[in-house]
XYZ file of C-alpha atoms in Angstrom:
513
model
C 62.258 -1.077 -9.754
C 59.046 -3.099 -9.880
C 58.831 -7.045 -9.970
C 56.061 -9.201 -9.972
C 56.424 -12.873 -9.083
C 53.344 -15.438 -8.741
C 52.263 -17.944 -6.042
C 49.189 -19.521 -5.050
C 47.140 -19.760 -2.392
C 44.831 -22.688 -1.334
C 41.141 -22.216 0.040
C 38.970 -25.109 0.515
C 40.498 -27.450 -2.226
C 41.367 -25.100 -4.693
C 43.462 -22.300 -5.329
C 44.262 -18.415 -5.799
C 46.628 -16.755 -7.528
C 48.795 -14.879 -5.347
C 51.028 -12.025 -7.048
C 53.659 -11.344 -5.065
C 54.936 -7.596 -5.915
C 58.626 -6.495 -4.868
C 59.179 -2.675 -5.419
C 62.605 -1.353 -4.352
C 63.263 2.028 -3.437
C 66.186 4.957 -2.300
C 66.272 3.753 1.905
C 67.022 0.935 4.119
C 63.657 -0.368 5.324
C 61.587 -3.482 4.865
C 57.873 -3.795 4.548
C 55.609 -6.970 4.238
C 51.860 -6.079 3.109
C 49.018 -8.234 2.149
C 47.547 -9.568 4.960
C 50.655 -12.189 5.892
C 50.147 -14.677 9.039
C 53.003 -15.148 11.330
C 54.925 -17.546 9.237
C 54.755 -15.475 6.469
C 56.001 -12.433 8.107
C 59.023 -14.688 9.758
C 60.090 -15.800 6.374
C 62.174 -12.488 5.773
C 64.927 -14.118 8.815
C 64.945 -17.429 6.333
C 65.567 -15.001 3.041
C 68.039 -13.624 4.913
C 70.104 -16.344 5.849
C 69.084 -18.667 2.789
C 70.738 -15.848 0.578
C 73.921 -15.076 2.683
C 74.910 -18.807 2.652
C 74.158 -19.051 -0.784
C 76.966 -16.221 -1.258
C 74.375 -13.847 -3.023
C 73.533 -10.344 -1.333
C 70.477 -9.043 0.135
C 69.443 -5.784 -1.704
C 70.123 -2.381 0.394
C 67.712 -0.260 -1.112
C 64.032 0.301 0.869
C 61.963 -2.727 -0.354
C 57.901 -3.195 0.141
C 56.637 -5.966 -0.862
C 52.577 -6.420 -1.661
C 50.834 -9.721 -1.569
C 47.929 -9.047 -3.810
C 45.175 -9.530 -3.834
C 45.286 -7.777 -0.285
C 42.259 -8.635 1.336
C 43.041 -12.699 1.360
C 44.768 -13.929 4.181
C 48.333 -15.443 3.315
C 49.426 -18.385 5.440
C 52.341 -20.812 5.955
C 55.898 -20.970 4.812
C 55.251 -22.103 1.406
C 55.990 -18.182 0.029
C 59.833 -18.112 0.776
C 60.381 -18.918 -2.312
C 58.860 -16.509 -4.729
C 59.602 -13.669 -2.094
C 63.322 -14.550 -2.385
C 63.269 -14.775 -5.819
C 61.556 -11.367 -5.892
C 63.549 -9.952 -3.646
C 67.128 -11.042 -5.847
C 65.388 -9.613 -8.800
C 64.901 -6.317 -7.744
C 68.396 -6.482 -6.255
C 69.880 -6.776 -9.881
C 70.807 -10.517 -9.509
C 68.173 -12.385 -10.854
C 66.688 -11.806 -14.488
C 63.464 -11.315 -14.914
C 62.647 -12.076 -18.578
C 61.167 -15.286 -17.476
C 59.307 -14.479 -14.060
C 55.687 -14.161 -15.330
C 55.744 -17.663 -16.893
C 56.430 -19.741 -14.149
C 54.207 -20.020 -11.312
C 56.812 -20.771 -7.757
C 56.241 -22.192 -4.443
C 58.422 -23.674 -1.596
C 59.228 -23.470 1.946
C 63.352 -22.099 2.718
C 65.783 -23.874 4.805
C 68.380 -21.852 6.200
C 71.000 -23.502 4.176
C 68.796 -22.568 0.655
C 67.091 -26.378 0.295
C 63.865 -26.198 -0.420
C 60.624 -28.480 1.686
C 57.926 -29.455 0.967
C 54.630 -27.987 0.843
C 50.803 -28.582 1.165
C 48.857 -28.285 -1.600
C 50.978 -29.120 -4.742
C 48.209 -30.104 -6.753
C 45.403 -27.656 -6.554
C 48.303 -25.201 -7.243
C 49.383 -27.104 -10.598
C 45.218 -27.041 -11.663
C 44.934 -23.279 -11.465
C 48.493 -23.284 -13.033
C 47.775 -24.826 -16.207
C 44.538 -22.872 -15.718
C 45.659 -19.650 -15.875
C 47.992 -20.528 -18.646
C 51.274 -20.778 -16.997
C 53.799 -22.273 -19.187
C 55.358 -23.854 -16.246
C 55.777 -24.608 -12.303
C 58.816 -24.496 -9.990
C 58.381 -26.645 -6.202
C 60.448 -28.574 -4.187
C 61.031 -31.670 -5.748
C 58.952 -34.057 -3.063
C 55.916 -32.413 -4.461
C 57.236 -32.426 -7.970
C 55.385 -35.797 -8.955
C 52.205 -34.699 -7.247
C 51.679 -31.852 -9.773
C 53.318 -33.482 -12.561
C 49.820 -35.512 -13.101
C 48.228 -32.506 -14.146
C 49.065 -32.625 -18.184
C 50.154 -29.729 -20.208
C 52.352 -27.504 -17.522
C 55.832 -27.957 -17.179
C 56.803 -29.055 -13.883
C 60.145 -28.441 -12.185
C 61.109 -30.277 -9.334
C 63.955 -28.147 -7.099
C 66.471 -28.745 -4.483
C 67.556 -25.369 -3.360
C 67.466 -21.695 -3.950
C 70.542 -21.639 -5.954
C 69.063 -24.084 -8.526
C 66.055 -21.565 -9.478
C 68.616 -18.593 -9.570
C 70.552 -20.563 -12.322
C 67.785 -21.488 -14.231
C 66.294 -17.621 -14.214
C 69.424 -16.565 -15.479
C 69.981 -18.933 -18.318
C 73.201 -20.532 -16.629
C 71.248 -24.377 -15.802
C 68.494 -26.148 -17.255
C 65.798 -27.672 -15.117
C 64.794 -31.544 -15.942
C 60.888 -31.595 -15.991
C 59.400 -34.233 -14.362
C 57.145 -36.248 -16.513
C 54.555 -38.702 -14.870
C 52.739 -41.651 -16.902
C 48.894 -40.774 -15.367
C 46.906 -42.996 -16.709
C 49.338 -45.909 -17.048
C 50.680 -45.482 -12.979
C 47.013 -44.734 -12.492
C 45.649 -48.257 -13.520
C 48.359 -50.680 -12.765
C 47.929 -49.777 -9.017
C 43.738 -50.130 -9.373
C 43.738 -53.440 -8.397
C 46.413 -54.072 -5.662
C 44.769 -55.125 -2.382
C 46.255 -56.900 1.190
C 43.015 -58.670 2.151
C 40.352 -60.730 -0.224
C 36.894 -62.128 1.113
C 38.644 -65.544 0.034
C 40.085 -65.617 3.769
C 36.368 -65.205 5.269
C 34.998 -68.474 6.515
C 31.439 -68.553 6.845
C 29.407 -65.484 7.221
C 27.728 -65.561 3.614
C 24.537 -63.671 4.205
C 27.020 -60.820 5.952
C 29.030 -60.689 2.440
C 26.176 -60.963 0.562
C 25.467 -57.454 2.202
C 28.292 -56.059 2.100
C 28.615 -56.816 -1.999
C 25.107 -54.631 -1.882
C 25.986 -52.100 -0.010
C 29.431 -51.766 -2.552
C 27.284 -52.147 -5.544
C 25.058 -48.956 -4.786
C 27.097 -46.912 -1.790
C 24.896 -48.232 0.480
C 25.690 -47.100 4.239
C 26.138 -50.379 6.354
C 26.119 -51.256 10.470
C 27.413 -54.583 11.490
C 25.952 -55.485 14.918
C 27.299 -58.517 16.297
C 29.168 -59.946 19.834
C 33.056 -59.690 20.003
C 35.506 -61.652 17.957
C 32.463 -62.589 15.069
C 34.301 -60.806 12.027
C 32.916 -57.657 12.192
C 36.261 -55.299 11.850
C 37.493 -58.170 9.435
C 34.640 -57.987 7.038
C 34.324 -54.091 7.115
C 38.398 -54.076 6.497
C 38.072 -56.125 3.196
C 34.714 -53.917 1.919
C 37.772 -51.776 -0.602
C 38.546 -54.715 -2.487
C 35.228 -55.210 -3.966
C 34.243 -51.721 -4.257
C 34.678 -50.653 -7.891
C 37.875 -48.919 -9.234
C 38.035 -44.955 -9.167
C 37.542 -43.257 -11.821
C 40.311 -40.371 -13.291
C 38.027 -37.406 -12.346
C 37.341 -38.743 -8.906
C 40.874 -40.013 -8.431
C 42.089 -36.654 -9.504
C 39.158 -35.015 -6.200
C 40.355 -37.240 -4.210
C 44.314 -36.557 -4.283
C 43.837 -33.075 -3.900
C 41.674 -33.278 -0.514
C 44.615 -35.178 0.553
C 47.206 -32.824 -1.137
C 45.372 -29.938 0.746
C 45.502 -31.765 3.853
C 49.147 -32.758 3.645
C 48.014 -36.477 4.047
C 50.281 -37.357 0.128
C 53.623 -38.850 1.024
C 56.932 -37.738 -1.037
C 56.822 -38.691 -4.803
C 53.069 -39.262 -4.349
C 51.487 -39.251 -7.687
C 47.621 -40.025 -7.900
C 45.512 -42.023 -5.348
C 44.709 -44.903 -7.401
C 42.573 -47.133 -4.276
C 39.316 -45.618 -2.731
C 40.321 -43.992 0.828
C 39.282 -46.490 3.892
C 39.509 -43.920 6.873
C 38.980 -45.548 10.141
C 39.205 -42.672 13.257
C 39.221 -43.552 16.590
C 36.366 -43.257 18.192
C 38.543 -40.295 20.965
C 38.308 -38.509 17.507
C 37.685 -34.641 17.985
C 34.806 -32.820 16.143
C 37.128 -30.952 14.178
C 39.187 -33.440 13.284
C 36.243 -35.522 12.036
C 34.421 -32.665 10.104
C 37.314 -30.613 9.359
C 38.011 -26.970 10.275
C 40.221 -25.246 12.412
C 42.137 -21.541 12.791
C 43.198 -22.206 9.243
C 40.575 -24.464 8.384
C 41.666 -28.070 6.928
C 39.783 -31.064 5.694
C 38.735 -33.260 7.910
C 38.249 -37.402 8.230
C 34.551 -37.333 6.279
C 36.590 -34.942 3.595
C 39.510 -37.429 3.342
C 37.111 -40.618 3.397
C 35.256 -38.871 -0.076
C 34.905 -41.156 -3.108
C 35.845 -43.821 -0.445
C 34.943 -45.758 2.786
C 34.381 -43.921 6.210
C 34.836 -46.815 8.773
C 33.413 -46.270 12.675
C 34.426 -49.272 14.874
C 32.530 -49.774 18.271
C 30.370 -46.943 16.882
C 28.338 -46.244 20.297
C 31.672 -45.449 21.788
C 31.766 -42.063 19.967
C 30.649 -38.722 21.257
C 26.889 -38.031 20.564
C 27.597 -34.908 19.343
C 30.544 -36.276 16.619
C 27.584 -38.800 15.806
C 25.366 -36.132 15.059
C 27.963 -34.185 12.875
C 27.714 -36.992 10.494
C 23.876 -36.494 9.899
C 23.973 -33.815 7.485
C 26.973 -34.479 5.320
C 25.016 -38.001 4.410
C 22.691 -36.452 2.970
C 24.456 -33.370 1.241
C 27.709 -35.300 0.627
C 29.375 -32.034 1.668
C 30.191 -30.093 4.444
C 30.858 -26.314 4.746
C 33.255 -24.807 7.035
C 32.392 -21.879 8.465
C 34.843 -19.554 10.636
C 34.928 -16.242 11.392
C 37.081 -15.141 8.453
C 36.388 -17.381 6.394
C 34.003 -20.338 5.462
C 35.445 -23.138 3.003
C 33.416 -26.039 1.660
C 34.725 -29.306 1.241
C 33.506 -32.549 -0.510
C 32.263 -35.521 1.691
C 30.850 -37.935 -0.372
C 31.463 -41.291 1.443
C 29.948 -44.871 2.531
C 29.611 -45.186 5.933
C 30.843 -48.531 7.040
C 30.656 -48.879 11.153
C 30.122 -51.377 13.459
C 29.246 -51.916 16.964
C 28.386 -54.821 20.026
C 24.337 -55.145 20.812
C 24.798 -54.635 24.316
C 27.900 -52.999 27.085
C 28.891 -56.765 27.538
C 28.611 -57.674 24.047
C 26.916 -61.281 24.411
C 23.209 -60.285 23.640
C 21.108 -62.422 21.128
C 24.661 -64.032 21.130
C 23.758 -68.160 20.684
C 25.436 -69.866 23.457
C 26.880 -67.066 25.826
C 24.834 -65.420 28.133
C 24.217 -61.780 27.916
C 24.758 -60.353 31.490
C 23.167 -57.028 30.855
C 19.813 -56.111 31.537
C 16.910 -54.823 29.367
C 17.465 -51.049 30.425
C 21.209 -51.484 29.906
C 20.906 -53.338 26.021
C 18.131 -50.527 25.412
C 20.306 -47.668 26.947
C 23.769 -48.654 24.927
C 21.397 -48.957 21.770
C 19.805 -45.120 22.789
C 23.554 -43.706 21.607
C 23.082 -43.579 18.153
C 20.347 -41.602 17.772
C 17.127 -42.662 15.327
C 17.844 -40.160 12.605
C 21.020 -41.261 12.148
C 20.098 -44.669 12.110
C 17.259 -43.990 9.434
C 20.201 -43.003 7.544
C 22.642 -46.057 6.978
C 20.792 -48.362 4.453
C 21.665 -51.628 5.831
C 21.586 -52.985 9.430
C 23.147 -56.470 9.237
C 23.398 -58.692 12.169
C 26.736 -60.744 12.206
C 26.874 -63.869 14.538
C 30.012 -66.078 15.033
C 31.157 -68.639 12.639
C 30.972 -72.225 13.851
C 34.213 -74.765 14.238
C 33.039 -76.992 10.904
C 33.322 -73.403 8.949
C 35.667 -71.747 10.648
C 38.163 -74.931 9.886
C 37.483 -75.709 6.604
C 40.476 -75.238 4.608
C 38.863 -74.246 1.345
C 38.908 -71.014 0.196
C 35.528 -68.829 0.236
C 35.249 -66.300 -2.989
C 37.506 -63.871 -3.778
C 37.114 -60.091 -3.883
C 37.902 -60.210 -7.534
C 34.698 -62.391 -8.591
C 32.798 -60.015 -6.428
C 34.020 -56.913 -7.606
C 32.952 -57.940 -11.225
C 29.491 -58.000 -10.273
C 29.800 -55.020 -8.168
C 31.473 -53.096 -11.330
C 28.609 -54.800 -13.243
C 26.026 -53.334 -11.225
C 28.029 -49.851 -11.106
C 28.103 -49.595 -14.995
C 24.323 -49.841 -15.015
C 23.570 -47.083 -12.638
C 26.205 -45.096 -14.498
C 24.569 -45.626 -17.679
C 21.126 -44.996 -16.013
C 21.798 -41.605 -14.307
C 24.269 -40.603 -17.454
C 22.303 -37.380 -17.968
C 21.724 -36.522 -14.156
C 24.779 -34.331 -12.710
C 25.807 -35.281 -9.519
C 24.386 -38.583 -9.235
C 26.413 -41.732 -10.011
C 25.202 -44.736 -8.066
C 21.582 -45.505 -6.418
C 22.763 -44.260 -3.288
C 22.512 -40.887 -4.488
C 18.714 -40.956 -6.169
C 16.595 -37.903 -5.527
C 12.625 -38.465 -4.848
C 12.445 -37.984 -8.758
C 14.828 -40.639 -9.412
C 12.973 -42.945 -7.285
C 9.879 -42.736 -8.519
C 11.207 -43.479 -12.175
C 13.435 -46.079 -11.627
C 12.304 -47.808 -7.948
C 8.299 -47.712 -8.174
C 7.404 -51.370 -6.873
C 4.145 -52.747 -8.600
C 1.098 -53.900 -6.239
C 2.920 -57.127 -5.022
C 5.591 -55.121 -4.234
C 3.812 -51.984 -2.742
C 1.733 -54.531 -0.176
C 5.037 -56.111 0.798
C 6.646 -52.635 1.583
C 3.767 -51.649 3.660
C 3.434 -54.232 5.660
C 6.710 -53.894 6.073
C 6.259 -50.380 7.695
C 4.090 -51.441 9.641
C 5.133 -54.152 11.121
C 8.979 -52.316 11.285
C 7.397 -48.617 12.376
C 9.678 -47.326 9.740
C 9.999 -43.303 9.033
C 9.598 -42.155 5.366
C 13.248 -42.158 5.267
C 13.513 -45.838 5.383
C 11.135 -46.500 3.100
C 13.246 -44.427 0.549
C 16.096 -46.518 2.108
C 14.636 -49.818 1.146
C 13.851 -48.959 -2.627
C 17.181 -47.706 -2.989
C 18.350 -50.838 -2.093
C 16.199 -53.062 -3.470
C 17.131 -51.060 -6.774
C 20.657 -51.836 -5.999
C 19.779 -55.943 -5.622
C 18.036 -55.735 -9.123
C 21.278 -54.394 -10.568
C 22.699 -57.349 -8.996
C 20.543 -59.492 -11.046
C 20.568 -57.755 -14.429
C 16.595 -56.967 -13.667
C 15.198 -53.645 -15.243
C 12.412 -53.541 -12.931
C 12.034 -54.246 -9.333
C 10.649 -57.563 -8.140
C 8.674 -58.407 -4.859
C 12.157 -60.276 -4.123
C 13.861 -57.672 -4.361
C 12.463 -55.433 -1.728
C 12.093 -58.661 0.776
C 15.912 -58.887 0.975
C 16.130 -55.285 1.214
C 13.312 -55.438 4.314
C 15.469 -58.307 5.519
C 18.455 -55.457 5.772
C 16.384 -53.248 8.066
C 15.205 -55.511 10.548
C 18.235 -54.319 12.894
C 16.161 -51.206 13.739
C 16.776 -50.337 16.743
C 12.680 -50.294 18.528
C 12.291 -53.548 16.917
C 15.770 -55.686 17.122
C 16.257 -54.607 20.638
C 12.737 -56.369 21.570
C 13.664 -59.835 20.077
């Protein structure tokens, strides 16, 4: 007797169909083919003892079982399930009327309950995808799925719950999730506002531009000026996700395991802050089975690098290319994987090893070689790549005491959002571009060509600066970005001053002062 039952597997961020096929046989041997790992192979012990204290019977007959297609390696627990199902079907106590309808994953306890697994979502996608009328998971996953709209989903406690439904004798209870209305009432719900910042205007001023166009940012200041407590209020200002990138978004973190139980969508942009003993991997994802990493969960969200010169040179360096692809691919010997990494870099870091240079009334005890040398760890080219280089100096008693409030993230975000709908609305027609971050050459010459006043400005600018031709496309980007600010079509000479004013942290130049 021949049974097929159907699984998934997930590569990058989304997934395979796996058909699992159980053939039984006259004999009393067991075979597992397909190209299972290690946990795959062990799951026959949990069938085994999943099914004998559920009081049903393994079958005695000679039973191979093929994970097709063959050549794609199967990994992880998450296959008990639809092996044990397959397995009591061909054994005469499961019907199988129903079987190629419902696509099944979960990981076996000994005792028959069900755990969760990675990857919920994707799975669901290429569900509904491939026109399954329905899904069966354990039922900590079973609101993760249920976002995706037209598949039945079926969360499950144990073994003997699927058994009964297969064979007509209990009726599953789908679980139904309200997307869009769960999705927006949690948009807007944030710990910290800018209203708590004293002082430090021309900082938040900044930071507003860098949220309005994705702008990478470096705060450079001494200890204990506001640096980690600007950068950690930089989400509630940013504007809201959108469905499509909310929908990305979960399922980098479904894939990575990162979604809590009864997770449904991620309704806030990430805010991912490593620590800076991070490990290459870890930050750019990979592995023996490879797995996102912190630039892949940061996507459609904030990337935040405290005490940046801390970090390994060579983790710095990793960063280079997925800012300017806004992906990174995973290669491994059997296998490469590509994963989304679309982010804002947010980091921040002291001017010198004792922190107090340039600071205005504590002496910096370092000398020139040593400010020049702790500057020399992030390299130029990734410098030439964050857009903004602000300098943040401490806030003075008469601010720092004043009771009244400063403004709130929500008055910012509105003209952040502002600014966001008119690059949308701008680059509607261009795939793959959504904010002025993301302009090509083409782009810029269309919509950030400076007239004479303008050009003059910019190159004495790069002159005086010794800027590379990847600032320069740094500063119209920006400058584009302060126009949106002010409702301005074109860009004005005062424009591209305040974004020269955001450069002059440049490492020959700053460093000289």
């Amino acid at each position: 007797m021949l049974v097929k039952v159907y699984g998934a597997t997930v590569q990058g961020i989304d997934a395979t169909l796996i058909t699992i096929e159980v053939n039984s046989s006259k004999g009393c041997m067991f075979y597992l083919v397909g190209l299972p790992d290690s946990a795959v192979k062990e799951s026959h012990q949990r069938i085994i003892s999943a099914l004998q204290v559920n009081g049903y019977r393994m079958p005695t007959s000679n039973i191979v079982i093929n994970m097709a297609p063959a050549d794609i390696r199967k990994e992880g627990s998450a296959y008990d399930l639809p092996l044990a199902i397959g397995m009591l079907a061909v054994g005469g106590a499961l019907q199988t009327d129903k079987l190629d309808r419902y696509l099944l994953m979960g990981e076996l306890s000994l005792d028959g309950s069900l755990k969760p697994i990675k990857g919920a979502l994707p799975i669901a996608i290429k569900a509904r995808e491939l026109g399954f009328e329905g899904m069966i998971i354990p039922r900590q996953n079973a609101r993760e799925a249920a976002v995706v709209n037209n598949l039945i989903v079926y969360g499950v406690d144990n073994l003997c719950e699927v058994v009964a439904f297969f064979n007509g004798e209990q009726e599953l209870t789908p679980t139904i999730v309200n997307t869009r209305e769960e999705f927006y009432a949690r948009q807007s719900s944030f710990d910290l506002d800018f209203a708590e910042v004293k002082g430090q205007e021309n900082v938040k001023r900044a930071l507003e531009v860098a949220a309005a166009g994705s702008h990478n940012i470096l705060l450079i200041g001494s200890p204990g000026s506001g640096k980690s407590m600007l950068a950690k209020r930089l989400p509630s200002i940013l504007p809201p996700l959108s469905l499509s990138e909310s929908l990305e978004t979960t399922k980098i973190h479904s894939v990575a395991g990162k979604l809590g139980a009864d997770s449904g969508l991620i309704s806030v942009r990430p805010f991912r802050a490593p620590h800076h003993t991070i490990s290459s991997v870890a930050m750019t994802g990979g592995g023996s089975f490879p797995q996102p990493g912190e630039i892949s969960l940061a996507h459609n969200g904030i990337l935040y690098l405290d005490e940046l010169p801390e970090y390994p040179r060579n983790i710095l360096e990793m960063l280079r290319q997925p800012l300017e692809d806004r992906q990174i691919t995973v290669t491994r010997a059997r296998c490469s994987v590509e994963y989304p990494a679309s982010f804002m870099l947010v980091a921040s870091m002291n001017p010198c090893p004792c922190g107090y240079y340039n600071h205005p009334t504590k002496a910096c005890v370092c000398s020139p070689g040593q400010v020049q040398k702790y500057l020399n760890r992030i390299s130029g080219p990734l410098l030439d790549r964050i857009d903004l280089h602000i300098e943040v100096t401490p806030v003075d008693f008469e601010k720092m005491s004043d009771q009244r409030p400063g403004e709130s993230s929500a008055t910012i975000r509105a003209r952040v959002i502002r600014a966001r709908q008119r690059q949308e609305a701008r680059y509607a027609d261009v795939p793959g571009v959504h904010c002025n971050a993301q302009m090509t050459p083409r782009l810029l010459s269309l919509y950030a060509r400076p007239d004479d006043k303008g050009l003059a400005l910019l190159k004495n600018a790069m002159n005086r600066l010794n800027l590379s031709a990847r600032a320069y496309d740094r500063i119209l980007k920006v400058a584009r970005t302060i126009a949106d600010l002010d409702d301005s079509d074109l860009i004005q000479p005062q424009h591209l001053a305040e974004a020269i004013g955001y450069r002059n942290l440049d490492r020959e130049n700053w460093a000289e002062r």
